[in-house]
Every structure is written in structure tokens, then in C-alpha cells.
Short mmCIF file of C-alpha atoms in Angstrom, two decimals:
data_model
loop_
_atom_site.label_atom_id
_atom_site.label_comp_id
_atom_site.label_asym_id
_atom_site.label_seq_id
_atom_site.Cartn_x
_atom_site.Cartn_y
_atom_site.Cartn_z
CA MET A 1 0.00 0.00 0.00
CA SER A 2 1.92 3.00 -1.24
CA ALA A 3 1.77 6.45 0.31
CA GLU A 4 0.57 7.98 -2.96
CA PHE A 5 -2.36 5.62 -3.20
CA ILE A 6 -3.40 6.40 0.37
CA THR A 7 -3.12 10.15 -0.20
CA TYR A 8 -5.16 10.15 -3.39
CA GLY A 9 -7.61 7.65 -1.99
CA MET A 10 -8.25 9.73 1.11
CA PHE A 11 -8.71 12.91 -0.89
CA ILE A 12 -11.12 11.35 -3.37
CA GLY A 13 -12.94 9.63 -0.52
CA LEU A 14 -13.26 12.96 1.26
CA LEU A 15 -14.83 14.61 -1.78
CA ILE A 16 -17.22 11.70 -2.38
CA GLY A 17 -18.22 11.50 1.28
CA LEU A 18 -18.77 15.24 1.58
CA PHE A 19 -20.88 15.51 -1.55
CA MET A 20 -23.00 12.63 -0.33
CA GLY A 21 -24.05 14.99 2.46
CA HIS A 22 -22.40 13.23 5.40
CA PRO A 23 -21.02 15.37 8.26
CA LEU A 24 -17.38 16.31 7.75
CA ALA A 25 -16.28 14.94 11.13
CA PHE A 26 -17.46 11.41 10.41
CA VAL A 27 -16.24 11.40 6.80
CA LEU A 28 -12.76 12.28 8.03
CA GLY A 29 -12.97 9.77 10.86
CA GLY A 30 -14.23 7.00 8.60
CA LEU A 31 -11.50 7.63 6.04
CA ALA A 32 -8.90 7.57 8.79
CA VAL A 33 -10.19 4.20 9.96
CA ILE A 34 -10.30 2.69 6.46
CA PHE A 35 -6.95 3.95 5.20
CA GLY A 36 -5.26 3.69 8.57
CA TYR A 37 -6.16 0.02 8.69
CA MET A 38 -5.05 -0.52 5.08
CA GLY A 39 -1.76 1.27 5.61
CA TRP A 40 -0.61 0.39 9.11
CA GLY A 41 -3.04 -2.18 10.46
CA SER A 42 -4.94 -1.88 13.72
CA ALA A 43 -1.97 -0.27 15.50
CA SER A 44 -2.93 3.07 13.90
CA PHE A 45 -6.19 3.16 15.84
CA PHE A 46 -4.35 4.07 19.03
CA MET A 47 -3.13 7.16 17.26
CA PHE A 48 -6.73 8.33 16.76
CA ILE A 49 -7.50 8.18 20.41
CA ASN A 50 -4.33 10.03 21.27
CA ARG A 51 -5.18 12.76 18.78
CA THR A 52 -8.72 13.01 20.12
CA TRP A 53 -7.36 13.29 23.63
CA GLY A 54 -4.92 15.90 22.32
CA VAL A 55 -7.85 18.03 21.14
CA MET A 56 -9.76 17.50 24.37
CA ASP A 57 -6.69 18.58 26.30
CA ASN A 58 -5.94 21.67 24.20
CA TYR A 59 -5.98 24.90 26.16
CA ILE A 60 -6.09 27.17 23.10
CA LEU A 61 -9.23 25.65 21.64
CA VAL A 62 -11.16 26.34 24.87
CA ALA A 63 -11.91 29.72 23.28
CA ILE A 64 -14.21 28.18 20.67
CA PRO A 65 -17.15 27.05 22.85
CA LEU A 66 -16.94 30.39 24.63
CA PHE A 67 -17.18 32.27 21.31
CA ILE A 68 -20.15 30.20 20.28
CA LEU A 69 -21.86 30.93 23.59
CA MET A 70 -21.26 34.65 23.11
CA ALA A 71 -22.59 34.61 19.57
CA GLN A 72 -25.68 32.73 20.75
CA LEU A 73 -26.24 35.24 23.54
CA LEU A 74 -26.02 38.14 21.10
CA ASP A 75 -28.25 36.42 18.60
CA GLN A 76 -30.94 35.18 20.98
CA SER A 77 -31.11 38.26 23.19
CA GLY A 78 -32.06 40.52 20.28
CA VAL A 79 -29.08 42.86 20.71
CA ALA A 80 -28.24 42.56 17.02
CA GLU A 81 -31.81 43.44 16.06
CA ASP A 82 -31.77 46.68 18.06
CA LEU A 83 -28.29 47.57 16.93
CA PHE A 84 -29.32 47.18 13.32
CA ASP A 85 -32.45 49.31 13.81
CA THR A 86 -30.40 52.08 15.36
CA MET A 87 -27.79 52.01 12.63
CA ARG A 88 -30.48 51.97 9.99
CA TYR A 89 -31.94 55.24 11.25
CA LEU A 90 -28.50 56.71 11.78
CA PHE A 91 -27.38 56.06 8.19
CA GLY A 92 -30.88 56.25 6.69
CA PRO A 93 -30.64 59.71 5.11
CA ILE A 94 -27.60 58.68 3.04
CA ARG A 95 -28.02 56.75 -0.19
CA GLY A 96 -27.24 53.09 0.45
CA GLY A 97 -27.61 53.78 4.17
CA ILE A 98 -29.08 50.40 5.08
CA ALA A 99 -26.22 48.60 3.33
CA ILE A 100 -23.77 50.73 5.30
CA ALA A 101 -25.67 49.85 8.47
CA VAL A 102 -25.25 46.16 7.62
CA ILE A 103 -21.48 46.60 7.21
CA VAL A 104 -21.17 48.56 10.47
CA VAL A 105 -23.18 45.99 12.41
CA SER A 106 -21.16 43.17 10.83
CA THR A 107 -17.96 44.92 11.90
CA LEU A 108 -19.23 45.21 15.47
CA PHE A 109 -20.40 41.62 15.31
CA GLY A 110 -17.01 40.56 14.02
CA ALA A 111 -15.54 42.05 17.17
CA CYS A 112 -17.77 39.79 19.26
CA THR A 113 -18.30 36.48 17.56
CA GLY A 114 -15.46 35.26 15.38
CA ILE A 115 -17.34 33.10 12.91
CA ILE A 116 -18.76 33.96 9.50
CA GLY A 117 -21.94 31.94 9.87
CA ALA A 118 -23.25 33.87 12.87
CA SER A 119 -23.18 37.29 11.30
CA VAL A 120 -24.25 36.17 7.82
CA VAL A 121 -27.31 34.43 9.22
CA THR A 122 -28.22 37.29 11.55
CA MET A 123 -27.71 40.00 8.97
CA GLY A 124 -29.41 37.91 6.30
CA LEU A 125 -32.50 37.63 8.48
CA LEU A 126 -32.48 41.25 9.62
CA GLY A 127 -30.98 43.18 6.77
CA MET A 128 -32.11 41.37 3.62
CA PRO A 129 -35.90 41.89 3.98
CA VAL A 130 -35.41 45.56 4.90
CA MET A 131 -33.08 46.26 2.00
CA LEU A 132 -35.39 44.54 -0.48
CA LYS A 133 -38.37 46.43 0.94
CA TYR A 134 -36.67 49.75 0.30
CA GLY A 135 -35.88 48.76 -3.28
CA TYR A 136 -32.18 48.03 -3.02
CA SER A 137 -30.79 45.99 -5.88
CA LYS A 138 -30.56 42.30 -5.03
CA GLN A 139 -26.92 42.12 -6.07
CA LEU A 140 -25.89 44.92 -3.74
CA ALA A 141 -27.99 43.60 -0.84
CA SER A 142 -26.73 40.02 -0.94
CA GLY A 143 -23.17 41.06 -1.69
CA THR A 144 -23.18 43.41 1.29
CA ILE A 145 -24.30 40.68 3.66
CA CYS A 146 -21.80 38.12 2.41
CA ALA A 147 -18.93 40.61 2.42
CA GLY A 148 -19.89 41.86 5.87
CA GLY A 149 -19.95 38.29 7.13
CA THR A 150 -16.32 37.69 6.16
CA LEU A 151 -15.32 40.42 8.61
CA GLY A 152 -16.28 37.96 11.34
CA ILE A 153 -13.11 35.92 10.92
CA LEU A 154 -10.85 38.88 10.26
CA ILE A 155 -11.70 41.22 13.11
CA PRO A 156 -10.47 39.67 16.33
CA PRO A 157 -11.40 37.66 18.23
CA SER A 158 -11.81 35.08 15.52
CA ILE A 159 -12.05 31.31 15.69
CA MET A 160 -10.09 30.86 12.50
CA LEU A 161 -7.11 32.69 14.01
CA VAL A 162 -7.36 30.60 17.19
CA VAL A 163 -7.22 27.38 15.17
CA MET A 164 -4.40 28.78 13.04
CA ALA A 165 -2.41 29.73 16.13
CA ASP A 166 -2.89 26.22 17.48
CA GLN A 167 -1.73 24.60 14.25
CA SER A 168 1.21 26.89 13.53
CA GLY A 169 2.46 27.47 17.06
CA LEU A 170 2.17 31.25 16.77
CA SER A 171 0.87 33.50 19.52
CA VAL A 172 -2.90 34.02 19.45
CA GLY A 173 -2.49 37.59 20.70
CA LYS A 174 -0.05 38.49 17.91
CA LEU A 175 -2.33 37.05 15.23
CA PHE A 176 -5.24 39.05 16.65
CA ALA A 177 -3.17 42.23 16.73
CA GLY A 178 -2.15 41.64 13.13
CA ALA A 179 -5.71 41.22 11.94
CA ILE A 180 -7.30 44.35 13.42
CA ILE A 181 -6.04 46.91 10.90
CA PRO A 182 -6.68 44.83 7.75
CA GLY A 183 -10.16 44.08 9.05
CA LEU A 184 -10.96 47.73 9.63
CA ILE A 185 -9.46 48.73 6.25
CA LEU A 186 -11.61 46.12 4.53
CA SER A 187 -14.69 47.35 6.36
CA THR A 188 -13.94 50.95 5.35
CA MET A 189 -13.45 49.89 1.75
CA TYR A 190 -16.83 48.16 1.75
CA VAL A 191 -18.50 51.33 3.04
CA LEU A 192 -16.69 53.46 0.46
CA TYR A 193 -17.71 51.08 -2.30
CA ILE A 194 -21.36 51.21 -1.25
CA LEU A 195 -21.26 55.03 -1.06
CA PHE A 196 -19.66 55.27 -4.49
CA ARG A 197 -21.96 52.75 -6.10
CA CYS A 198 -25.11 54.37 -4.71
CA TRP A 199 -23.85 57.79 -5.77
CA TRP A 200 -23.14 56.44 -9.25
CA LYS A 201 -26.41 54.47 -9.55
CA PRO A 202 -28.94 55.90 -7.07
CA GLU A 203 -31.54 53.26 -7.95
CA ASP A 204 -29.31 50.56 -6.40
CA GLY A 205 -29.67 51.93 -2.89
CA PRO A 206 -32.22 54.72 -2.36
CA ALA A 207 -32.14 56.77 0.83
CA LEU A 208 -35.01 56.71 3.34
CA THR A 209 -37.88 58.95 2.30
CA ARG A 210 -38.76 62.18 4.11
CA GLU A 211 -41.72 60.68 6.05
CA GLU A 212 -39.72 57.72 7.33
CA ARG A 213 -36.93 59.97 8.42
CA ASP A 214 -39.38 62.19 10.28
CA ALA A 215 -40.83 59.22 12.14
CA VAL A 216 -37.89 59.36 14.54
CA THR A 217 -36.38 62.58 15.78
CA VAL A 218 -32.68 63.31 15.84
CA THR A 219 -32.70 63.22 19.63
CA GLN A 220 -34.19 59.73 19.58
CA ILE A 221 -31.55 58.55 17.14
CA MET A 222 -28.78 60.00 19.26
CA GLY A 223 -30.26 58.34 22.34
CA MET A 224 -30.50 55.03 20.53
CA ALA A 225 -26.97 55.30 19.22
CA LEU A 226 -25.58 56.04 22.68
CA LYS A 227 -27.23 53.12 24.36
CA ALA A 228 -27.50 51.01 21.23
CA PRO A 229 -27.46 47.56 22.80
CA SER A 230 -30.51 48.18 24.99
CA SER A 231 -32.15 50.72 22.70
CA ARG A 232 -35.64 51.46 21.41
CA ALA A 233 -36.50 53.84 24.27
CA LEU A 234 -37.64 51.13 26.69
CA PRO A 235 -40.81 50.03 24.92
CA ARG A 236 -40.95 46.39 26.00
CA PRO A 237 -38.98 44.30 28.47
CA ARG A 238 -35.91 42.71 26.93
CA ARG A 239 -35.48 39.00 27.08
CA PRO A 240 -32.20 38.15 28.74
CA LEU A 241 -33.37 34.68 29.67
CA ARG A 242 -34.59 33.79 26.23
CA TRP A 243 -31.37 32.00 25.49
CA ALA A 244 -31.58 29.93 28.66
CA ARG A 245 -35.21 29.10 27.97
CA TYR A 246 -34.34 28.21 24.41
CA TRP A 247 -31.88 25.58 25.54
CA LEU A 248 -34.01 24.27 28.36
CA PHE A 249 -37.46 23.99 26.89
CA SER A 250 -37.41 24.33 23.14
CA MET B 1 -46.03 2.33 15.29
CA LYS B 2 -43.57 0.40 17.39
CA LEU B 3 -40.62 1.43 15.24
CA LYS B 4 -41.48 5.08 15.59
CA ALA B 5 -41.66 4.81 19.37
CA PHE B 6 -38.31 3.02 19.41
CA LEU B 7 -36.68 5.73 17.29
CA ASN B 8 -38.17 8.46 19.44
CA GLY B 9 -36.76 6.69 22.48
CA LEU B 10 -33.28 6.75 20.93
CA ASP B 11 -33.76 10.43 20.10
CA GLN B 12 -34.71 11.15 23.68
CA ILE B 13 -31.40 9.72 24.90
CA SER B 14 -29.48 12.17 22.71
CA GLU B 15 -31.86 14.97 23.55
CA TRP B 16 -31.30 14.57 27.28
CA SER B 17 -27.57 13.97 26.97
CA GLY B 18 -27.43 17.33 25.21
CA ARG B 19 -29.69 19.13 27.65
CA ILE B 20 -27.68 17.90 30.60
CA PHE B 21 -24.12 18.29 29.34
CA VAL B 22 -24.69 21.62 27.61
CA TRP B 23 -24.67 23.21 31.08
CA LEU B 24 -20.97 22.45 31.41
CA ILE B 25 -20.48 25.69 29.47
CA ILE B 26 -21.51 27.68 32.56
CA PRO B 27 -18.77 26.36 34.89
CA LEU B 28 -16.35 26.63 31.94
CA THR B 29 -17.16 30.32 31.49
CA GLY B 30 -16.96 30.81 35.25
CA VAL B 31 -13.56 29.17 35.65
CA VAL B 32 -12.07 31.01 32.65
CA ALA B 33 -13.39 34.40 33.80
CA TYR B 34 -12.25 33.81 37.38
CA GLU B 35 -8.78 32.74 36.30
CA VAL B 36 -8.33 35.65 33.89
CA VAL B 37 -9.26 38.14 36.62
CA ALA B 38 -7.05 36.38 39.16
CA ARG B 39 -4.10 36.24 36.79
CA ARG B 40 -4.31 39.62 35.08
CA VAL B 41 -5.81 41.84 37.77
CA PHE B 42 -4.62 40.35 41.05
CA ASN B 43 -1.50 38.76 39.58
CA ALA B 44 -2.29 35.55 41.44
CA PRO B 45 -2.74 32.69 38.94
CA HIS B 46 -3.93 29.31 40.16
CA ILE B 47 -2.06 26.15 39.37
CA TRP B 48 -5.26 24.17 38.81
CA ALA B 49 -7.00 26.58 36.45
CA THR B 50 -5.52 25.41 33.12
CA GLU B 51 -6.26 21.79 33.83
CA VAL B 52 -9.77 22.31 35.14
CA THR B 53 -10.58 24.43 32.07
CA ASP B 54 -9.27 21.68 29.81
CA TYR B 55 -11.28 18.99 31.56
CA ILE B 56 -14.55 20.86 31.41
CA TYR B 57 -14.01 21.91 27.81
CA GLY B 58 -12.99 18.43 26.68
CA ALA B 59 -15.93 16.72 28.34
CA HIS B 60 -18.32 19.44 27.13
CA PHE B 61 -17.65 19.30 23.43
CA MET B 62 -17.42 15.50 23.31
CA LEU B 63 -20.58 14.78 25.24
CA VAL B 64 -22.86 17.08 23.24
CA ALA B 65 -21.84 15.47 19.93
CA ALA B 66 -24.87 13.16 19.89
CA TYR B 67 -27.23 16.08 20.52
CA THR B 68 -25.62 17.90 17.61
CA LEU B 69 -26.14 14.85 15.42
CA LEU B 70 -29.79 14.67 16.44
CA TYR B 71 -30.35 18.22 15.16
CA LYS B 72 -28.12 17.60 12.11
CA ALA B 73 -25.89 20.48 13.15
CA HIS B 74 -22.56 18.84 12.34
CA VAL B 75 -20.78 20.68 9.55
CA SER B 76 -21.67 19.09 6.23
CA VAL B 77 -21.85 20.06 2.57
CA ASP B 78 -25.41 19.60 1.33
CA ILE B 79 -25.30 21.67 -1.83
CA ILE B 80 -25.50 18.63 -4.13
CA TYR B 81 -27.19 16.35 -1.61
CA GLN B 82 -30.24 18.63 -1.37
CA GLY B 83 -30.90 18.34 -5.09
CA PHE B 84 -31.57 14.59 -5.03
CA PRO B 85 -34.98 13.00 -4.49
CA PRO B 86 -35.66 11.68 -0.96
CA ARG B 87 -35.03 8.04 -1.86
CA VAL B 88 -31.60 8.74 -3.30
CA ARG B 89 -30.78 10.83 -0.24
CA GLY B 90 -31.82 7.92 1.97
CA MET B 91 -29.60 5.60 -0.04
CA PHE B 92 -26.65 7.99 0.28
CA ASP B 93 -27.21 8.12 4.02
CA ILE B 94 -27.25 4.34 4.32
CA LEU B 95 -23.99 4.10 2.36
CA THR B 96 -22.17 6.87 4.22
CA HIS B 97 -23.29 5.53 7.58
CA LEU B 98 -22.02 2.06 6.73
CA ILE B 99 -18.74 3.21 5.21
CA PHE B 100 -17.80 6.16 7.41
CA PHE B 101 -19.94 6.58 10.50
CA PHE B 102 -20.24 3.15 12.08
CA PRO B 103 -16.66 1.92 11.50
CA PHE B 104 -15.30 5.16 12.95
CA CYS B 105 -17.58 5.30 15.97
CA ILE B 106 -17.31 1.61 16.80
CA ILE B 107 -13.50 1.64 16.57
CA MET B 108 -13.36 4.81 18.66
CA LEU B 109 -15.72 3.33 21.25
CA TYR B 110 -13.63 0.18 21.43
CA ILE B 111 -10.23 1.89 21.64
CA GLY B 112 -11.62 4.68 23.83
CA THR B 113 -12.92 2.16 26.36
CA ASP B 114 -9.48 0.60 26.45
CA PHE B 115 -7.87 4.03 26.82
CA ALA B 116 -10.14 5.05 29.68
CA TYR B 117 -9.80 1.61 31.34
CA THR B 118 -6.01 1.89 31.30
CA SER B 119 -6.28 5.31 32.87
CA TRP B 120 -8.56 3.98 35.64
CA MET B 121 -6.30 0.98 36.29
CA GLN B 122 -3.19 3.11 36.52
CA GLY B 123 -4.96 5.61 38.76
CA GLU B 124 -3.77 8.43 36.51
CA THR B 125 -3.35 11.79 38.19
CA SER B 126 -2.99 15.21 36.66
CA GLY B 127 0.09 17.39 36.32
CA SER B 128 -0.77 19.68 39.19
CA ALA B 129 -2.47 16.93 41.19
CA ALA B 130 -4.93 19.58 42.34
CA LEU B 131 -7.97 17.88 40.85
CA PRO B 132 -6.98 14.39 39.69
CA ILE B 133 -10.02 13.52 37.58
CA VAL B 134 -8.20 12.52 34.40
CA PRO B 135 -9.75 9.00 34.26
CA GLU B 136 -13.21 10.51 34.58
CA VAL B 137 -12.56 12.94 31.73
CA LYS B 138 -11.09 10.17 29.58
CA THR B 139 -14.26 8.16 30.21
CA ALA B 140 -16.18 10.95 28.50
CA MET B 141 -14.67 9.79 25.22
CA PRO B 142 -16.19 6.27 25.05
CA VAL B 143 -19.43 7.65 26.52
CA ALA B 144 -19.60 10.27 23.78
CA PHE B 145 -19.03 7.69 21.06
CA ALA B 146 -21.58 5.33 22.60
CA LEU B 147 -24.14 8.15 22.53
CA LEU B 148 -23.15 8.92 18.93
CA ILE B 149 -23.69 5.29 17.95
CA ILE B 150 -27.15 5.32 19.56
CA GLN B 151 -28.13 8.47 17.68
CA GLY B 152 -26.48 7.23 14.48
CA LEU B 153 -28.54 4.05 14.72
CA ALA B 154 -31.73 6.11 14.85
CA THR B 155 -30.64 8.18 11.85
CA PHE B 156 -29.62 5.02 10.00
CA ILE B 157 -32.97 3.27 10.57
CA ARG B 158 -34.75 6.43 9.44
CA SER B 159 -32.80 6.52 6.19
CA ILE B 160 -33.55 2.82 5.55
CA TYR B 161 -37.23 3.60 6.08
CA LEU B 162 -36.96 6.60 3.77
CA THR B 163 -35.34 4.52 1.05
CA VAL B 164 -37.79 1.63 1.28
CA LYS B 165 -41.05 3.50 1.80
CA GLY B 166 -40.11 6.75 0.12
CA LYS B 167 -41.33 8.90 3.01
CA GLU B 168 -40.04 10.12 6.34
CA ILE B 169 -41.00 8.14 9.41
#
């Protein structure tokens, strides 16, 4: 059993297994069992358990469940919803304002969660219907959400950088420090692009109309912006325990 | 519907394993926050903190694996898979479970039991000896794979049903 055959076999097996819709973890595990047995016999199985224990015993990766908890808290508590509403009114008068709001919220989200999925899903649910309602072009709206989502792994803390630090032996702190500026530059570029595109083609991202802008006063917007996370001028009780209830009873 | 009741019973095992072990995240958060404050603010790190964090984290993410499988939340690529009719999807699931899932989980259960048993027999202690629960944490591994096999069995029987009858059970 040559090394080349095992390499190619595992790679092809990975592609086949993945496209058959099986979870990645078990495809990789199954391939390891099959080709490990073919290559080295049953002695290789002890390596699996040592590797698994190595992951269970890894101090760096402890950050990942904590990130996921934080993202869930943000998502389930409705903080993102309020933040997006505030930003929408703040940037509303500008052309393409809602798209800019999506990028700003994604940037702030990127500073809290560290995974792409969380902010793409949240912004897709919050931002997409609003943008389409106000007649934004579909290309701009979906592109904004996807681009904003990628900020999640670039702006620290990010799970990708944690995994990379673990694999490469670099310092997590240094990787985080190195990613801040590029992340912010990218975010600024997105905003500039949206501004330019909506200035060039106003029908892609119209501004809020006069009546909608008058629905909230400047003072209200300033108030909302200052205490964005708990905003909306105290209309209804927030739901801090919704997350806990979600896990317990849903 | 005896089969349905049986499958729901298997689901309930995963459901409750998830609902119970998911709470390990709270002590994990607590220990990490406490240690960071102790180390960075009061400059008084604890020798046990790293290990205890590792134990809770390791047990946490292994033991909720079956719950994740129940809700099909493991990372997978379903872009092509979604396009097939239900029967073909069921057939794919049967194949992938037989080729990948069961060999992997059964081998891991077998070797993991051996691994944990060795640890128990040797009376393994931890580096700092502050909280010597290494055998207990290592036992989480075979337990997690046993739970995965139980949930995988339920998923597997469902896909057989889907392939044969052409509808979900």
C-alpha cells in the first residue's frame, strides 16, 4: 500500500463523502479508519485516540465554545436586532444607508463572535428583507451581507485565528493584533464602495424617504446610538433569559 | 407504530444527553473568567486553572456530539445532496453511515474504552495533582461515542425507512 495511493484515496474519498451529504467529522474519521487500517493495520487506531485526547486537552481551543456561547447570547437576546435598527436610522438619510448599516453591524459583530456563519445568518434575516423592501438591488444587498460576514473571521477575536495559532504554534495575541487593521481597512473599503456605487447608480440603494426619516427625531436617534445595545427607548422588556429558555425547553 | 416509538426513544437519549451536558459551558465560562481576573488583575494565577478548564471543555464538546447529530448540526456540505430526491438521499445516508460513520464510531468506542480503562487501572493523576479527575474525563470519550452510535442508529434506521417506503417516518 503505497503512500501515494493512500493520499489520493483519502482525498477522493473525502470529496465523495462530503458531496454525499455526510457530516465532515465522520467522513474524516471513517476515512482515517479505512486507510489507517489498510496502511498500518490496527496499531494506527491508538493514534486516533491520542489525537482526540490531544484536542480535548488543548488549552487554546477552549476559546471556541466560549465564542459560540457569546454569539448565541447576542443572537438570541435581540441585541443585534436593536443595533441594526439604530444604525439603519443613523445612516438612513444617506443613499445606500441600510447597506452601510449592515457593514457597520457586521464589523461590530465581528468584534464579538469570530465566525462567519453567525453574522451572515443574523444580517441575512435582519438586513435582507429591509433592503429589499426599500428597493435596493438584489446584487448589492446580498453582496453586502456576504462581504460583511467575512469580517467575522478577520476582526479579532476570531475562531479561524485561534485554530491557526494552534496549528502553527504562533501567539494568538499576535495574530489578533495583526488582523485588526486589515479588518478595519476592509470594512472601510466596503463602506466606500457602497457610497460610491449608490452615488453612481442611485436606484441601487435609495435613501429613506422624508416621512420615514421624520418618524424618529434626531434626539431619539442619538439616544438610541448612545445606548445602542438596549435601545428602542424602553418600549418592551428585553429578554435576557430567552437563550436559557431556548436551551431548556425548546 | 412500534418502530417510531423506538426511534423516538433513541432520540430522547441524545436529547437529554445534550440538555444535561450543555450546562458544562456555565462552569467553563466561570472558571475562565475567574482565572483571567485572578491572573491579570490580582497577579495571582492558580495552578489548577488550566487543567480544570481543559477537563470541562474536553468533556463538554465531546458529550454534546450526539445532541448535535440529532439536530443535524454537524458541519456538512449539502449543496449537491439537497438536489436529489428523498429516496436517493436515503440511499446515500445508508452508504455513508455504513462506510464512514459506524466503523469510525465503533472503533473509537472500542479503543476509547481501552484508553479510559487503562487510565482507571493506573490511577492516573494530573500534572498539578490539584484535581486528579483525568480517568473521569477520559471516560467521556467512550461515553460520547456510545451516545453517537445510539443516535447514528436512529438516523440510520430512518434513512432505511426513507429509502424503502419513500417517506419520512
